């Protein structure tokens, strides 16, 4: 059986980690993220580390897998990183960013063997996923941890049947690990829109491509990513239902409320415990008991839904630190 190219994974890790050193020296002069009323950080911090993460992934793909068509859909996400890099430097209108996101998602989908009727709903899924990662990138270490966990877990689950998709997920995880070294609390640099949008797109695309072989992977992807999408989705629904300006920036996600109550480090370790102790085992169970995939997925999501309700995700009520 073919196995993952460990050298390629190590190259992505090292290129990302050392590349961020270069971005850091540039960003501390050009791309400082200054705290405001919604921020979790207290001091101006460089952003834009995602540039090195994205370049690390594509450098490895270009050098080691340049003739493999299996990775072509992922290349369609490069403009997402580019418009994010521009937005990190100065505001890019939401309509322009959304247009780029939509066109990239369409380009990736057209490279896949999909029925035409599936394009519209899957377009919405990809665009939601890439913005979702941006929404959830609000405290040190969280987005990097999610990308490492999600990518590595997908890589392991796919390794027996789909080596190229397993490699794609592994490269995402490895490059994200290089970033996590820099972003672990207290963060020295932030991911920035250049990285958050691309990572959300890349991970969702990997799940979608795997689901074309077996829809079991769609259920496993939903479970593995639940720590992000359940919180973001419930927050959005609550904000819309309570008459808030739902598209305006805020700090009302469940993880943000938990960070103010318990501290960011506690929330970060809580996410790792949730991912490794609950979501990964539930995804494994889905793979071994496919006839119960729906029931197991609902069961996996239940505690996250309860947690979002307990934290009053999306509500404007003021929390008190315990």
XYZ file of C-alpha atoms in Angstrom:
322
model
C 0.000 0.000 0.000
C 1.288 3.471 -0.874
C 2.068 5.717 2.066
C 2.258 9.434 2.727
C 5.423 11.225 1.664
C 6.853 12.155 5.058
C 9.546 14.308 3.437
C 6.857 16.416 1.744
C 5.048 16.901 5.055
C 8.255 17.913 6.825
C 9.069 20.315 4.001
C 5.658 21.987 4.380
C 6.150 22.271 8.135
C 9.621 23.798 7.867
C 8.810 26.090 4.946
C 5.833 27.445 6.851
C 7.638 27.885 10.152
C 10.746 29.544 8.708
C 8.690 31.475 6.148
C 6.681 33.059 8.932
C 9.946 34.443 10.349
C 10.298 36.463 7.152
C 6.671 37.541 7.193
C 7.051 38.585 10.834
C 9.844 41.057 10.081
C 7.753 42.575 7.297
C 4.435 42.536 9.171
C 5.689 44.190 12.353
C 6.251 47.323 10.290
C 3.473 47.047 7.689
C 0.700 44.830 9.081
C 0.057 45.521 12.736
C -3.294 44.387 14.109
C -4.156 47.042 16.659
C -6.648 46.023 19.365
C -10.139 47.473 19.434
C -13.253 46.953 21.549
C -13.883 43.514 19.971
C -10.305 42.237 20.161
C -9.040 39.508 22.450
C -5.421 40.756 22.307
C -4.116 43.714 24.303
C -1.099 44.859 22.261
C -0.561 45.571 18.570
C 0.422 42.274 16.920
C 1.661 41.540 13.385
C -0.692 39.629 11.082
C -0.319 37.927 7.726
C 1.437 34.694 8.729
C -1.007 32.844 6.494
C 1.052 33.966 3.490
C 3.854 31.603 4.532
C 1.355 28.806 5.242
C -0.176 29.074 1.772
C 3.174 29.395 0.007
C 4.534 26.370 1.886
C 1.636 24.209 0.691
C 1.940 25.274 -2.925
C 5.736 25.125 -3.001
C 5.574 21.466 -1.980
C 2.769 20.772 -4.440
C 4.670 22.509 -7.226
C 7.940 20.691 -6.528
C 6.760 17.224 -5.551
C 3.371 16.875 -7.256
C 3.471 19.316 -10.183
C 2.216 16.725 -12.679
C -0.636 15.373 -10.551
C -4.078 16.587 -11.643
C -5.591 15.491 -8.321
C -4.445 18.771 -6.754
C -5.734 21.114 -9.448
C -8.955 22.065 -7.591
C -6.858 23.235 -4.634
C -4.865 25.602 -6.879
C -8.155 27.393 -7.591
C -7.980 28.755 -4.045
C -4.854 30.839 -4.607
C -6.807 34.044 -5.435
C -8.626 33.653 -2.109
C -5.288 33.987 -0.347
C -4.315 36.898 -2.589
C -7.444 38.955 -1.877
C -6.991 38.137 1.822
C -3.414 39.447 1.667
C -4.703 42.671 0.122
C -7.391 42.931 2.780
C -4.762 42.490 5.500
C -3.026 45.585 4.107
C -6.168 47.673 3.810
C -9.893 47.191 3.597
C -11.155 45.421 0.488
C -14.883 45.861 -0.059
C -16.915 42.861 1.063
C -18.589 42.621 -2.346
C -15.205 42.316 -4.081
C -13.982 39.716 -1.640
C -17.207 37.744 -1.988
C -16.924 37.863 -5.773
C -13.387 36.427 -5.655
C -14.487 33.769 -3.174
C -17.401 32.772 -5.365
C -15.357 32.610 -8.570
C -12.670 30.499 -6.919
C -15.260 28.126 -5.498
C -16.890 27.779 -8.927
C -13.511 27.129 -10.568
C -12.713 24.378 -8.059
C -16.143 22.770 -8.453
C -15.918 22.771 -12.239
C -12.743 20.705 -11.951
C -14.676 17.981 -10.136
C -17.059 15.388 -11.603
C -20.230 16.962 -10.259
C -23.798 17.169 -11.631
C -24.803 20.706 -12.562
C -27.608 20.744 -10.019
C -25.062 20.260 -7.239
C -22.998 23.334 -8.130
C -25.156 25.977 -6.449
C -25.484 24.316 -3.010
C -21.829 23.276 -2.972
C -20.811 26.805 -3.945
C -22.602 28.073 -0.849
C -20.890 25.421 1.274
C -17.399 26.403 0.113
C -17.997 30.138 0.494
C -19.506 29.623 3.949
C -16.593 27.397 4.986
C -13.887 29.863 3.990
C -15.617 32.725 5.790
C -16.365 30.486 8.763
C -12.661 29.994 9.423
C -12.219 33.770 9.434
C -15.073 34.184 11.926
C -13.529 31.650 14.313
C -9.999 33.069 14.155
C -10.427 35.270 17.206
C -8.139 34.011 19.980
C -4.519 32.866 19.998
C -3.922 29.350 18.746
C -7.503 28.457 17.870
C -7.493 28.583 14.058
C -4.065 26.963 13.900
C -5.148 24.198 16.252
C -8.290 23.524 14.250
C -6.390 23.372 10.957
C -3.805 20.987 12.418
C -6.424 18.728 14.001
C -8.858 18.746 11.079
C -6.188 18.297 8.427
C -4.303 15.569 10.298
C -7.485 13.672 11.135
C -8.677 13.800 7.530
C -5.253 12.650 6.378
C -5.391 9.575 8.616
C -8.992 8.703 7.694
C -8.251 9.011 3.974
C -4.850 7.312 4.006
C -6.093 3.793 3.247
C -8.206 4.632 0.205
C -7.275 8.052 -1.213
C -3.570 8.780 -0.978
C -3.626 12.075 -2.885
C -6.455 13.513 -0.778
C -4.710 12.217 2.328
C -1.569 14.029 1.168
C -3.539 17.231 0.536
C -5.000 17.163 4.039
C -1.612 16.288 5.518
C 0.112 19.223 3.805
C -2.549 21.589 5.166
C -2.007 20.205 8.669
C 1.796 20.316 8.418
C 1.923 23.911 7.159
C -0.595 24.921 9.840
C 1.598 23.321 12.498
C 4.418 25.621 11.403
C 2.068 28.543 12.033
C 0.813 27.198 15.359
C 4.376 27.363 16.714
C 4.221 31.138 16.243
C 0.571 31.582 17.220
C 0.480 29.566 20.422
C -0.510 31.867 23.330
C 0.775 34.484 23.662
C 0.768 34.842 19.876
C 3.740 36.460 18.180
C 1.837 36.839 14.892
C -1.700 36.299 13.597
C -2.852 34.264 10.609
C -4.600 37.140 8.829
C -7.248 36.900 6.124
C -4.593 35.627 3.707
C -4.527 32.365 5.653
C -7.905 31.993 7.313
C -9.969 32.115 4.126
C -7.685 29.762 2.230
C -7.520 27.195 5.048
C -11.304 27.116 5.377
C -11.637 26.672 1.624
C -8.924 24.002 1.404
C -10.264 21.858 4.239
C -13.864 22.028 3.020
C -12.739 21.216 -0.520
C -10.833 18.167 0.720
C -13.946 16.841 2.468
C -16.041 17.499 -0.627
C -13.588 15.669 -2.880
C -13.528 12.712 -0.490
C -17.330 12.628 -0.347
C -17.424 12.125 -4.110
C -15.917 8.682 -3.481
C -18.035 7.875 -0.439
C -20.525 10.167 1.289
C -19.400 8.668 4.577
C -16.553 11.195 4.488
C -19.074 14.048 4.451
C -20.422 12.890 7.816
C -16.928 12.481 9.204
C -15.991 15.944 7.948
C -19.051 17.466 9.597
C -18.098 15.842 12.885
C -14.403 16.732 12.776
C -15.138 20.401 11.976
C -18.063 20.722 14.368
C -16.062 22.702 16.927
C -16.065 25.581 14.437
C -19.209 25.385 12.345
C -21.692 24.650 15.145
C -20.602 27.711 17.124
C -20.507 29.977 14.059
C -23.829 28.758 12.691
C -25.730 29.062 15.966
C -24.227 32.509 16.558
C -25.348 33.649 13.102
C -28.878 32.285 13.510
C -29.282 33.892 16.944
C -28.026 37.264 15.685
C -30.444 37.173 12.758
C -33.355 36.052 14.946
C -32.743 38.820 17.516
C -32.643 41.591 14.910
C -28.928 42.339 15.076
C -26.975 43.517 12.044
C -25.785 39.969 11.435
C -23.075 40.830 8.893
C -21.334 43.363 11.150
C -18.143 42.349 12.988
C -18.748 41.220 16.575
C -17.322 39.159 19.432
C -20.397 37.120 20.349
C -19.331 33.625 19.309
C -19.456 31.016 22.027
C -15.673 30.587 22.052
C -15.193 34.358 22.485
C -17.618 34.451 25.415
C -15.894 31.427 26.935
C -12.484 33.103 26.531
C -13.694 36.177 28.412
C -15.102 33.990 31.164
C -12.409 31.324 31.537
C -9.397 32.702 29.661
C -8.149 32.027 26.141
C -5.675 29.294 27.134
C -8.367 27.309 28.925
C -10.617 27.563 25.867
C -7.791 26.437 23.586
C -7.077 23.337 25.664
C -10.810 22.729 25.871
C -10.989 22.644 22.075
C -8.139 20.134 21.914
C -9.853 17.963 24.517
C -13.139 18.185 22.613
C -11.505 17.364 19.278
C -9.344 14.474 20.458
C -11.590 13.104 23.189
C -14.994 13.358 21.514
C -15.129 14.400 17.861
C -12.309 12.204 16.554
C -13.648 9.050 18.262
C -17.142 9.827 16.948
C -15.794 10.239 13.404
C -13.979 6.904 13.819
C -17.244 5.265 14.928
C -19.006 6.573 11.823
C -16.354 4.884 9.706
C -16.852 1.564 11.503
C -20.650 1.713 11.809
C -21.716 3.371 8.548
C -25.347 2.284 8.879
C -25.606 4.523 11.973
C -23.874 7.540 10.395
C -26.838 9.892 10.835
C -27.501 8.950 14.453
C -23.814 9.120 15.367
C -23.427 12.520 13.696
C -26.403 13.935 15.602
C -25.013 12.513 18.832
C -21.587 14.041 18.111
C -23.093 17.500 17.582
C -25.332 17.436 20.656
C -22.820 18.553 23.339
C -21.533 21.372 21.108
C -25.075 22.628 20.620
C -25.674 22.515 24.372
C -22.403 24.376 24.998
C -23.367 27.120 22.523
C -26.737 27.451 24.249
C -25.090 27.571 27.693
C -22.655 30.260 26.567
C -25.518 32.216 24.925
C -23.681 32.391 21.619
C -24.909 35.307 19.524
C -26.739 37.056 22.372
C -25.812 40.582 23.415
C -25.950 39.909 27.164
C -22.808 40.935 29.038
C -20.832 38.107 30.660
C -18.935 38.278 33.935
C -15.538 36.696 34.451
C -15.649 33.827 36.927
